Amino acid sequence: MRAVRITEFGGPEVLKVTGVPDPVAGENELLIEVDRAGVNYADTHQVEDTYLASAQLPLIPGGEVVGRTADGRRVAAMIGHGGYAEKAVINKYMAFDVPEGVDDVSAVALLVQGMTAWLLLKQTTHFQPGESIVVHAAAGGVGSLAVQLAKSMGAGRVIATASTQEKRDLALQLGADVALDPATPDLDKAIIEANGGKRVDVVLEMTGGRVTDESLKSLAPFGRLAFYGMASREEPKPVTLPSLMSHSTTVSGFWLAHAFRNPPLLHQAFAELSAEVKAGKLKVISGGDYAMSDVQQAHEALRGRRTTGKLVINPSK
């Protein structure tokens, strides 16, 4: 079968399409023909070997797929690697049935991005109706879904940030009440001003560096910041426990991989998200349907933060 395989760590240039043996399903596994493979920012770290979990060479990247089993069952699944290929092996307990009315791009987007947004709101920050929330990178895969979910959960005010006017306009179209440029000087003051002069209750943050630092300054007492990525590749300043106590704020980390230990929770999340998409209440933004041979361009666009919504690879191209 055709697959994208790397034999050395590095940037997009190490991604090569090649022929490899078909994978073989073992006990409690399913073999699927891959219709779409999701492209995530985490994949760029995996290819560099800078992710939270170390990778081993040779490697077929790709942690999420949607496709069909030999008997025609249409499923979506998260896998550790192996998604950028014509066929993939998935854990049968982590196979989520995709209902009619949910297209391939949406199905893939509801895996890493959708479940991340859902869990950040419902499990990590325990977001409540009436609360204000800041969603950074609001035009991205997670952010675009988080804006909509927060709004549907009764957010008092949704403040989005995005790096271009086009992306900020998209965030507003998706339901954000206001959209800011994260490069704005004194971002903390801009956030508070956007919230009517009040500090905010929740921040979903995946940028790092000064964006994290200034977002912390914008939190109200009992406010919560969930840190789930570092797209700038710049670490925030260290946070001390006394500073958290003095402001009664909470900073939490989130890595979706830890939720793999709770398949029933993930099945609940996928079912709820799918139902919202099928009903037209949740819109997945397609960020590009790339041919497998164009995988390098997909990674370059993602690393350059030139994308919106969900990027996928089509192994049939």
mmCIF file of C-alpha atoms in Angstrom:
data_model
loop_
_atom_site.group_PDB
_atom_site.id
_atom_site.type_symbol
_atom_site.label_atom_id
_atom_site.label_comp_id
_atom_site.label_asym_id
_atom_site.label_seq_id
_atom_site.Cartn_x
_atom_site.Cartn_y
_atom_site.Cartn_z
ATOM 1 C CA MET A 1 0.000 0.000 0.000
ATOM 2 C CA ARG A 2 0.996 3.676 -0.336
ATOM 3 C CA ALA A 3 1.888 5.478 2.864
ATOM 4 C CA VAL A 4 3.790 8.501 4.139
ATOM 5 C CA ARG A 5 6.838 7.247 6.029
ATOM 6 C CA ILE A 6 9.715 9.025 7.713
ATOM 7 C CA THR A 7 13.141 7.485 8.271
ATOM 8 C CA GLU A 8 14.633 10.514 10.020
ATOM 9 C CA PHE A 9 13.232 13.235 12.238
ATOM 10 C CA GLY A 10 12.895 16.775 10.966
ATOM 11 C CA GLY A 11 10.565 19.204 9.258
ATOM 12 C CA PRO A 12 8.086 18.645 6.424
ATOM 13 C CA GLU A 13 10.912 17.677 4.076
ATOM 14 C CA VAL A 14 11.301 14.261 5.772
ATOM 15 C CA LEU A 15 7.747 13.214 4.830
ATOM 16 C CA LYS A 16 7.989 10.808 1.893
ATOM 17 C CA VAL A 17 5.332 8.761 0.081
ATOM 18 C CA THR A 18 6.462 5.198 -0.395
ATOM 19 C CA GLY A 19 5.238 1.624 -0.727
ATOM 20 C CA VAL A 20 5.015 -0.419 2.488
ATOM 21 C CA PRO A 21 3.479 -3.777 3.437
ATOM 22 C CA ASP A 22 -0.205 -3.767 4.356
ATOM 23 C CA PRO A 23 -0.799 -3.730 8.127
ATOM 24 C CA VAL A 24 -2.285 -6.838 9.689
ATOM 25 C CA ALA A 25 -5.004 -6.650 12.332
ATOM 26 C CA GLY A 26 -4.309 -8.515 15.540
ATOM 27 C CA GLU A 27 -6.530 -9.485 18.438
ATOM 28 C CA ASN A 28 -9.112 -6.790 19.272
ATOM 29 C CA GLU A 29 -8.125 -4.812 16.186
ATOM 30 C CA LEU A 30 -9.841 -3.854 12.938
ATOM 31 C CA LEU A 31 -8.305 -3.265 9.512
ATOM 32 C CA ILE A 32 -9.847 -0.352 7.607
ATOM 33 C CA GLU A 33 -9.494 1.236 4.190
ATOM 34 C CA VAL A 34 -8.660 4.832 5.042
ATOM 35 C CA ASP A 35 -10.891 7.450 3.379
ATOM 36 C CA ARG A 36 -9.355 10.429 5.170
ATOM 37 C CA ALA A 37 -6.533 10.898 7.675
ATOM 38 C CA GLY A 38 -6.492 13.934 9.909
ATOM 39 C CA VAL A 39 -3.509 16.295 10.036
ATOM 40 C CA ASN A 40 -2.869 17.786 13.475
ATOM 41 C CA TYR A 41 -0.330 20.176 14.930
ATOM 42 C CA ALA A 42 0.775 17.297 17.137
ATOM 43 C CA ASP A 43 1.841 15.471 13.963
ATOM 44 C CA THR A 44 4.443 18.156 13.284
ATOM 45 C CA HIS A 45 5.896 17.537 16.733
ATOM 46 C CA GLN A 46 5.793 13.769 16.186
ATOM 47 C CA VAL A 47 7.743 14.145 12.929
ATOM 48 C CA GLU A 48 10.329 16.277 14.755
ATOM 49 C CA ASP A 49 10.324 13.910 17.770
ATOM 50 C CA THR A 50 9.496 16.868 20.018
ATOM 51 C CA TYR A 51 6.125 15.549 21.189
ATOM 52 C CA LEU A 52 5.196 14.467 24.720
ATOM 53 C CA ALA A 53 5.591 10.800 23.714
ATOM 54 C CA SER A 54 8.839 9.902 21.944
ATOM 55 C CA ALA A 55 8.509 8.372 18.466
ATOM 56 C CA GLN A 56 10.416 5.465 16.933
ATOM 57 C CA LEU A 57 11.750 5.224 13.379
ATOM 58 C CA PRO A 58 10.728 4.306 10.752
ATOM 59 C CA LEU A 59 7.354 5.915 11.328
ATOM 60 C CA ILE A 60 4.098 6.409 9.459
ATOM 61 C CA PRO A 61 2.617 9.544 11.082
ATOM 62 C CA GLY A 62 -1.064 10.254 11.531
ATOM 63 C CA GLY A 63 -3.143 9.776 14.656
ATOM 64 C CA GLU A 64 -6.716 9.811 13.354
ATOM 65 C CA VAL A 65 -8.569 8.144 10.504
ATOM 66 C CA VAL A 66 -12.010 7.542 9.071
ATOM 67 C CA GLY A 67 -12.764 4.641 6.754
ATOM 68 C CA ARG A 68 -14.549 1.338 6.272
ATOM 69 C CA THR A 69 -13.989 -2.200 7.434
ATOM 70 C CA ALA A 70 -14.192 -5.133 5.035
ATOM 71 C CA ASP A 71 -17.873 -5.621 5.937
ATOM 72 C CA GLY A 72 -18.714 -1.983 5.149
ATOM 73 C CA ARG A 73 -18.849 -0.566 8.663
ATOM 74 C CA ARG A 74 -17.930 3.141 8.606
ATOM 75 C CA VAL A 75 -15.806 4.101 11.582
ATOM 76 C CA ALA A 76 -13.529 6.846 12.854
ATOM 77 C CA ALA A 77 -10.685 6.177 15.246
ATOM 78 C CA MET A 78 -7.671 7.667 16.972
ATOM 79 C CA ILE A 79 -4.427 5.743 16.676
ATOM 80 C CA GLY A 80 -0.911 6.408 17.898
ATOM 81 C CA HIS A 81 0.518 6.481 14.371
ATOM 82 C CA GLY A 82 -0.051 4.916 10.964
ATOM 83 C CA GLY A 83 -2.850 7.165 9.725
ATOM 84 C CA TYR A 84 -1.148 8.612 6.638
ATOM 85 C CA ALA A 85 -1.751 5.455 4.633
ATOM 86 C CA GLU A 86 -4.246 3.654 2.410
ATOM 87 C CA LYS A 87 -4.956 1.144 5.184
ATOM 88 C CA ALA A 88 -4.705 1.288 8.959
ATOM 89 C CA VAL A 89 -5.224 -0.925 11.982
ATOM 90 C CA ILE A 90 -7.381 0.424 14.797
ATOM 91 C CA ASN A 91 -8.377 -0.736 18.269
ATOM 92 C CA LYS A 92 -11.931 -2.080 17.989
ATOM 93 C CA TYR A 93 -12.854 -0.562 21.362
ATOM 94 C CA MET A 94 -11.795 2.865 20.112
ATOM 95 C CA ALA A 95 -13.742 2.634 16.835
ATOM 96 C CA PHE A 96 -16.520 5.218 16.732
ATOM 97 C CA ASP A 97 -19.421 4.537 14.394
ATOM 98 C CA VAL A 98 -19.991 7.461 12.037
ATOM 99 C CA PRO A 99 -23.686 8.194 11.415
ATOM 100 C CA GLU A 100 -25.099 9.055 8.011
ATOM 101 C CA GLY A 101 -25.108 12.793 7.525
ATOM 102 C CA VAL A 102 -21.599 13.247 8.935
ATOM 103 C CA ASP A 103 -19.019 13.572 6.141
ATOM 104 C CA ASP A 104 -15.450 12.284 6.299
ATOM 105 C CA VAL A 105 -13.841 15.643 7.131
ATOM 106 C CA SER A 106 -16.314 16.233 9.953
ATOM 107 C CA ALA A 107 -15.867 12.704 11.284
ATOM 108 C CA VAL A 108 -12.100 13.129 11.486
ATOM 109 C CA ALA A 109 -12.412 16.620 12.975
ATOM 110 C CA LEU A 110 -14.573 15.300 15.806
ATOM 111 C CA LEU A 111 -11.769 13.002 16.955
ATOM 112 C CA VAL A 112 -8.759 14.980 18.182
ATOM 113 C CA GLN A 113 -10.173 18.489 17.700
ATOM 114 C CA GLY A 114 -13.782 17.814 18.635
ATOM 115 C CA MET A 115 -13.037 15.655 21.653
ATOM 116 C CA THR A 116 -10.360 18.086 22.823
ATOM 117 C CA ALA A 117 -12.802 21.007 22.699
ATOM 118 C CA TRP A 118 -15.542 18.938 24.382
ATOM 119 C CA LEU A 119 -13.270 17.690 27.179
ATOM 120 C CA LEU A 120 -11.631 21.082 27.754
ATOM 121 C CA LEU A 121 -15.033 22.607 28.372
ATOM 122 C CA LYS A 122 -16.794 19.795 30.212
ATOM 123 C CA GLN A 123 -14.017 17.990 32.089
ATOM 124 C CA THR A 124 -11.017 20.287 32.471
ATOM 125 C CA THR A 125 -12.494 23.758 33.056
ATOM 126 C CA HIS A 126 -16.032 22.659 34.057
ATOM 127 C CA PHE A 127 -17.402 25.541 32.021
ATOM 128 C CA GLN A 128 -20.737 26.875 33.276
ATOM 129 C CA PRO A 129 -23.563 28.812 31.594
ATOM 130 C CA GLY A 130 -23.131 32.552 31.891
ATOM 131 C CA GLU A 131 -19.354 32.437 32.205
ATOM 132 C CA SER A 132 -16.990 34.373 29.967
ATOM 133 C CA ILE A 133 -14.401 32.480 27.968
ATOM 134 C CA VAL A 134 -11.354 33.281 25.852
ATOM 135 C CA VAL A 135 -10.650 30.889 22.986
ATOM 136 C CA HIS A 136 -7.196 31.398 21.496
ATOM 137 C CA ALA A 137 -6.519 30.254 17.923
ATOM 138 C CA ALA A 138 -10.267 30.427 17.466
ATOM 139 C CA ALA A 139 -10.161 29.768 13.720
ATOM 140 C CA GLY A 140 -8.204 26.538 14.131
ATOM 141 C CA GLY A 141 -9.478 22.991 14.437
ATOM 142 C CA VAL A 142 -10.052 22.985 18.193
ATOM 143 C CA GLY A 143 -10.796 26.682 18.503
ATOM 144 C CA SER A 144 -13.491 26.822 15.828
ATOM 145 C CA LEU A 145 -15.365 23.993 17.532
ATOM 146 C CA ALA A 146 -14.762 25.345 21.055
ATOM 147 C CA VAL A 147 -16.288 28.710 20.124
ATOM 148 C CA GLN A 148 -19.463 27.001 18.919
ATOM 149 C CA LEU A 149 -19.675 24.581 21.831
ATOM 150 C CA ALA A 150 -19.147 27.318 24.422
ATOM 151 C CA LYS A 151 -21.881 29.370 22.806
ATOM 152 C CA SER A 152 -24.270 26.407 22.771
ATOM 153 C CA MET A 153 -23.489 25.787 26.446
ATOM 154 C CA GLY A 154 -24.724 29.269 27.345
ATOM 155 C CA ALA A 155 -21.522 31.287 27.483
ATOM 156 C CA GLY A 156 -22.038 34.803 28.767
ATOM 157 C CA ARG A 157 -19.349 36.122 26.433
ATOM 158 C CA VAL A 158 -17.002 34.401 23.991
ATOM 159 C CA ILE A 159 -13.777 36.288 23.255
ATOM 160 C CA ALA A 160 -11.799 34.839 20.367
ATOM 161 C CA THR A 161 -8.251 35.541 19.253
ATOM 162 C CA ALA A 162 -6.805 34.858 15.816
ATOM 163 C CA SER A 163 -3.782 36.118 13.926
ATOM 164 C CA THR A 164 -5.450 37.597 10.807
ATOM 165 C CA GLN A 165 -8.569 39.608 10.084
ATOM 166 C CA GLU A 166 -9.911 36.781 7.938
ATOM 167 C CA LYS A 167 -9.569 34.356 10.835
ATOM 168 C CA ARG A 168 -11.116 36.824 13.266
ATOM 169 C CA ASP A 169 -14.065 37.290 10.916
ATOM 170 C CA LEU A 170 -14.531 33.523 10.823
ATOM 171 C CA ALA A 171 -14.538 33.339 14.633
ATOM 172 C CA LEU A 172 -17.257 35.993 14.725
ATOM 173 C CA GLN A 173 -19.292 34.079 12.154
ATOM 174 C CA LEU A 174 -19.048 30.984 14.361
ATOM 175 C CA GLY A 175 -20.505 32.822 17.340
ATOM 176 C CA ALA A 176 -17.732 34.720 19.093
ATOM 177 C CA ASP A 177 -18.881 38.045 20.558
ATOM 178 C CA VAL A 178 -15.558 39.760 19.871
ATOM 179 C CA ALA A 179 -12.310 38.788 18.167
ATOM 180 C CA LEU A 180 -8.845 40.115 19.046
ATOM 181 C CA ASP A 181 -5.395 39.952 17.512
ATOM 182 C CA PRO A 182 -3.203 37.954 19.951
ATOM 183 C CA ALA A 183 -0.257 40.185 19.001
ATOM 184 C CA THR A 184 -2.059 43.173 20.550
ATOM 185 C CA PRO A 185 0.199 44.921 23.119
ATOM 186 C CA ASP A 186 -1.045 44.405 26.684
ATOM 187 C CA LEU A 187 -3.232 41.522 25.596
ATOM 188 C CA ASP A 188 -4.484 41.050 29.154
ATOM 189 C CA LYS A 189 -5.926 44.556 29.197
ATOM 190 C CA ALA A 190 -7.473 44.043 25.754
ATOM 191 C CA ILE A 191 -9.158 40.844 26.955
ATOM 192 C CA ILE A 192 -10.570 42.552 30.041
ATOM 193 C CA GLU A 193 -11.811 45.479 27.942
ATOM 194 C CA ALA A 194 -13.459 43.035 25.515
ATOM 195 C CA ASN A 195 -15.260 41.511 28.494
ATOM 196 C CA GLY A 196 -16.817 44.817 29.480
ATOM 197 C CA GLY A 197 -14.061 45.717 31.914
ATOM 198 C CA LYS A 198 -14.344 42.457 33.850
ATOM 199 C CA ARG A 199 -11.776 39.722 34.182
ATOM 200 C CA VAL A 200 -12.634 36.442 32.439
ATOM 201 C CA ASP A 201 -13.659 33.098 33.867
ATOM 202 C CA VAL A 202 -12.046 30.623 31.456
ATOM 203 C CA VAL A 203 -9.193 30.638 28.937
ATOM 204 C CA LEU A 204 -8.453 27.839 26.447
ATOM 205 C CA GLU A 205 -4.820 28.332 25.476
ATOM 206 C CA MET A 206 -2.536 26.492 23.037
ATOM 207 C CA THR A 207 -0.119 29.197 21.877
ATOM 208 C CA GLY A 208 2.444 29.562 24.647
ATOM 209 C CA GLY A 209 4.860 32.405 25.358
ATOM 210 C CA ARG A 210 3.441 35.849 26.076
ATOM 211 C CA VAL A 211 -0.087 34.803 25.085
ATOM 212 C CA THR A 212 -0.166 32.397 28.025
ATOM 213 C CA ASP A 213 1.491 34.908 30.352
ATOM 214 C CA GLU A 214 -0.944 37.711 29.584
ATOM 215 C CA SER A 215 -3.963 35.416 29.533
ATOM 216 C CA LEU A 216 -3.181 34.448 33.115
ATOM 217 C CA LYS A 217 -3.245 38.118 34.067
ATOM 218 C CA SER A 218 -6.758 38.434 32.638
ATOM 219 C CA LEU A 219 -8.313 35.731 34.846
ATOM 220 C CA ALA A 220 -10.944 36.588 37.433
ATOM 221 C CA PRO A 221 -10.861 35.047 40.918
ATOM 222 C CA PHE A 222 -11.724 31.356 40.529
ATOM 223 C CA GLY A 223 -10.834 31.667 36.845
ATOM 224 C CA ARG A 224 -9.364 28.673 35.013
ATOM 225 C CA LEU A 225 -6.779 28.473 32.247
ATOM 226 C CA ALA A 226 -6.441 25.171 30.371
ATOM 227 C CA PHE A 227 -3.103 24.774 28.573
ATOM 228 C CA TYR A 228 -3.265 22.197 25.797
ATOM 229 C CA GLY A 229 -0.557 23.131 23.291
ATOM 230 C CA MET A 230 2.368 25.401 22.473
ATOM 231 C CA ALA A 231 2.061 26.346 18.808
ATOM 232 C CA SER A 232 4.586 29.196 19.148
ATOM 233 C CA ARG A 233 7.101 26.692 20.532
ATOM 234 C CA GLU A 234 7.847 29.323 23.208
ATOM 235 C CA GLU A 235 7.433 28.307 26.828
ATOM 236 C CA PRO A 236 5.417 30.594 29.110
ATOM 237 C CA LYS A 237 6.952 32.056 32.224
ATOM 238 C CA PRO A 238 6.958 29.714 35.239
ATOM 239 C CA VAL A 239 3.815 29.874 37.360
ATOM 240 C CA THR A 240 4.263 29.815 41.133
ATOM 241 C CA LEU A 241 1.779 28.319 43.566
ATOM 242 C CA PRO A 242 1.645 31.463 45.746
ATOM 243 C CA SER A 243 0.642 33.518 42.692
ATOM 244 C CA LEU A 244 -2.204 31.087 41.986
ATOM 245 C CA MET A 245 -3.329 31.278 45.577
ATOM 246 C CA SER A 246 -3.190 35.070 45.699
ATOM 247 C CA HIS A 247 -5.576 35.285 42.751
ATOM 248 C CA SER A 248 -7.613 32.104 43.414
ATOM 249 C CA THR A 249 -6.903 30.922 39.879
ATOM 250 C CA THR A 250 -6.378 27.471 38.404
ATOM 251 C CA VAL A 251 -3.972 26.438 35.656
ATOM 252 C CA SER A 252 -4.425 22.956 34.246
ATOM 253 C CA GLY A 253 -2.749 20.946 31.520
ATOM 254 C CA PHE A 254 -4.549 18.780 29.015
ATOM 255 C CA TRP A 255 -3.351 15.942 26.780
ATOM 256 C CA LEU A 256 -6.031 13.972 24.955
ATOM 257 C CA ALA A 257 -4.028 10.761 25.197
ATOM 258 C CA HIS A 258 -4.941 10.466 28.862
ATOM 259 C CA ALA A 259 -8.607 10.196 27.892
ATOM 260 C CA PHE A 260 -7.837 7.008 25.948
ATOM 261 C CA ARG A 261 -8.045 5.211 29.295
ATOM 262 C CA ASN A 262 -11.756 6.021 29.409
ATOM 263 C CA PRO A 263 -13.329 4.734 26.147
ATOM 264 C CA PRO A 264 -16.934 5.193 27.376
ATOM 265 C CA LEU A 265 -16.271 8.915 27.905
ATOM 266 C CA LEU A 266 -14.836 9.232 24.397
ATOM 267 C CA HIS A 267 -17.767 7.354 22.887
ATOM 268 C CA GLN A 268 -20.110 9.749 24.692
ATOM 269 C CA ALA A 269 -18.202 12.751 23.367
ATOM 270 C CA PHE A 270 -18.162 11.468 19.786
ATOM 271 C CA ALA A 271 -21.858 10.582 19.867
ATOM 272 C CA GLU A 272 -22.844 14.005 21.209
ATOM 273 C CA LEU A 273 -20.629 15.857 18.756
ATOM 274 C CA SER A 274 -21.847 13.765 15.804
ATOM 275 C CA ALA A 275 -25.454 14.458 16.732
ATOM 276 C CA GLU A 276 -24.711 18.204 16.796
ATOM 277 C CA VAL A 277 -23.105 18.033 13.337
ATOM 278 C CA LYS A 278 -25.931 15.926 11.903
ATOM 279 C CA ALA A 279 -28.499 18.392 13.259
ATOM 280 C CA GLY A 280 -26.635 21.328 11.708
ATOM 281 C CA LYS A 281 -25.868 22.856 15.117
ATOM 282 C CA LEU A 282 -22.089 22.334 14.941
ATOM 283 C CA LYS A 283 -20.140 23.313 11.830
ATOM 284 C CA VAL A 284 -16.777 21.798 10.973
ATOM 285 C CA ILE A 285 -14.553 24.134 8.952
ATOM 286 C CA SER A 286 -12.596 22.314 6.251
ATOM 287 C CA GLY A 287 -9.030 23.579 6.141
ATOM 288 C CA GLY A 288 -7.895 21.616 3.102
ATOM 289 C CA ASP A 289 -8.343 18.179 1.541
ATOM 290 C CA TYR A 290 -4.774 17.302 0.539
ATOM 291 C CA ALA A 291 -3.593 14.508 -1.710
ATOM 292 C CA MET A 292 -1.184 12.148 0.018
ATOM 293 C CA SER A 293 1.544 13.400 -2.323
ATOM 294 C CA ASP A 294 0.976 16.930 -0.975
ATOM 295 C CA VAL A 295 1.546 16.020 2.676
ATOM 296 C CA GLN A 296 4.608 18.261 2.921
ATOM 297 C CA GLN A 297 2.535 21.277 1.884
ATOM 298 C CA ALA A 298 -0.082 20.403 4.506
ATOM 299 C CA HIS A 299 2.552 20.367 7.254
ATOM 300 C CA GLU A 300 4.144 23.582 5.986
ATOM 301 C CA ALA A 301 0.786 25.371 6.036
ATOM 302 C CA LEU A 302 0.017 24.107 9.532
ATOM 303 C CA ARG A 303 3.420 25.034 10.932
ATOM 304 C CA GLY A 304 3.163 28.457 9.301
ATOM 305 C CA ARG A 305 -0.209 28.989 11.010
ATOM 306 C CA ARG A 306 -1.771 29.775 7.637
ATOM 307 C CA THR A 307 -4.691 27.391 8.085
ATOM 308 C CA THR A 308 -8.205 27.455 9.422
ATOM 309 C CA GLY A 309 -10.334 24.506 10.506
ATOM 310 C CA LYS A 310 -9.514 20.872 9.820
ATOM 311 C CA LEU A 311 -6.817 19.614 7.459
ATOM 312 C CA VAL A 312 -7.069 16.088 6.045
ATOM 313 C CA ILE A 313 -5.152 13.815 3.725
ATOM 314 C CA ASN A 314 -6.932 11.795 1.039
ATOM 315 C CA PRO A 315 -4.985 8.540 0.517
ATOM 316 C CA SER A 316 -6.799 7.852 -2.755
ATOM 317 C CA LYS A 317 -5.056 10.867 -4.360
#
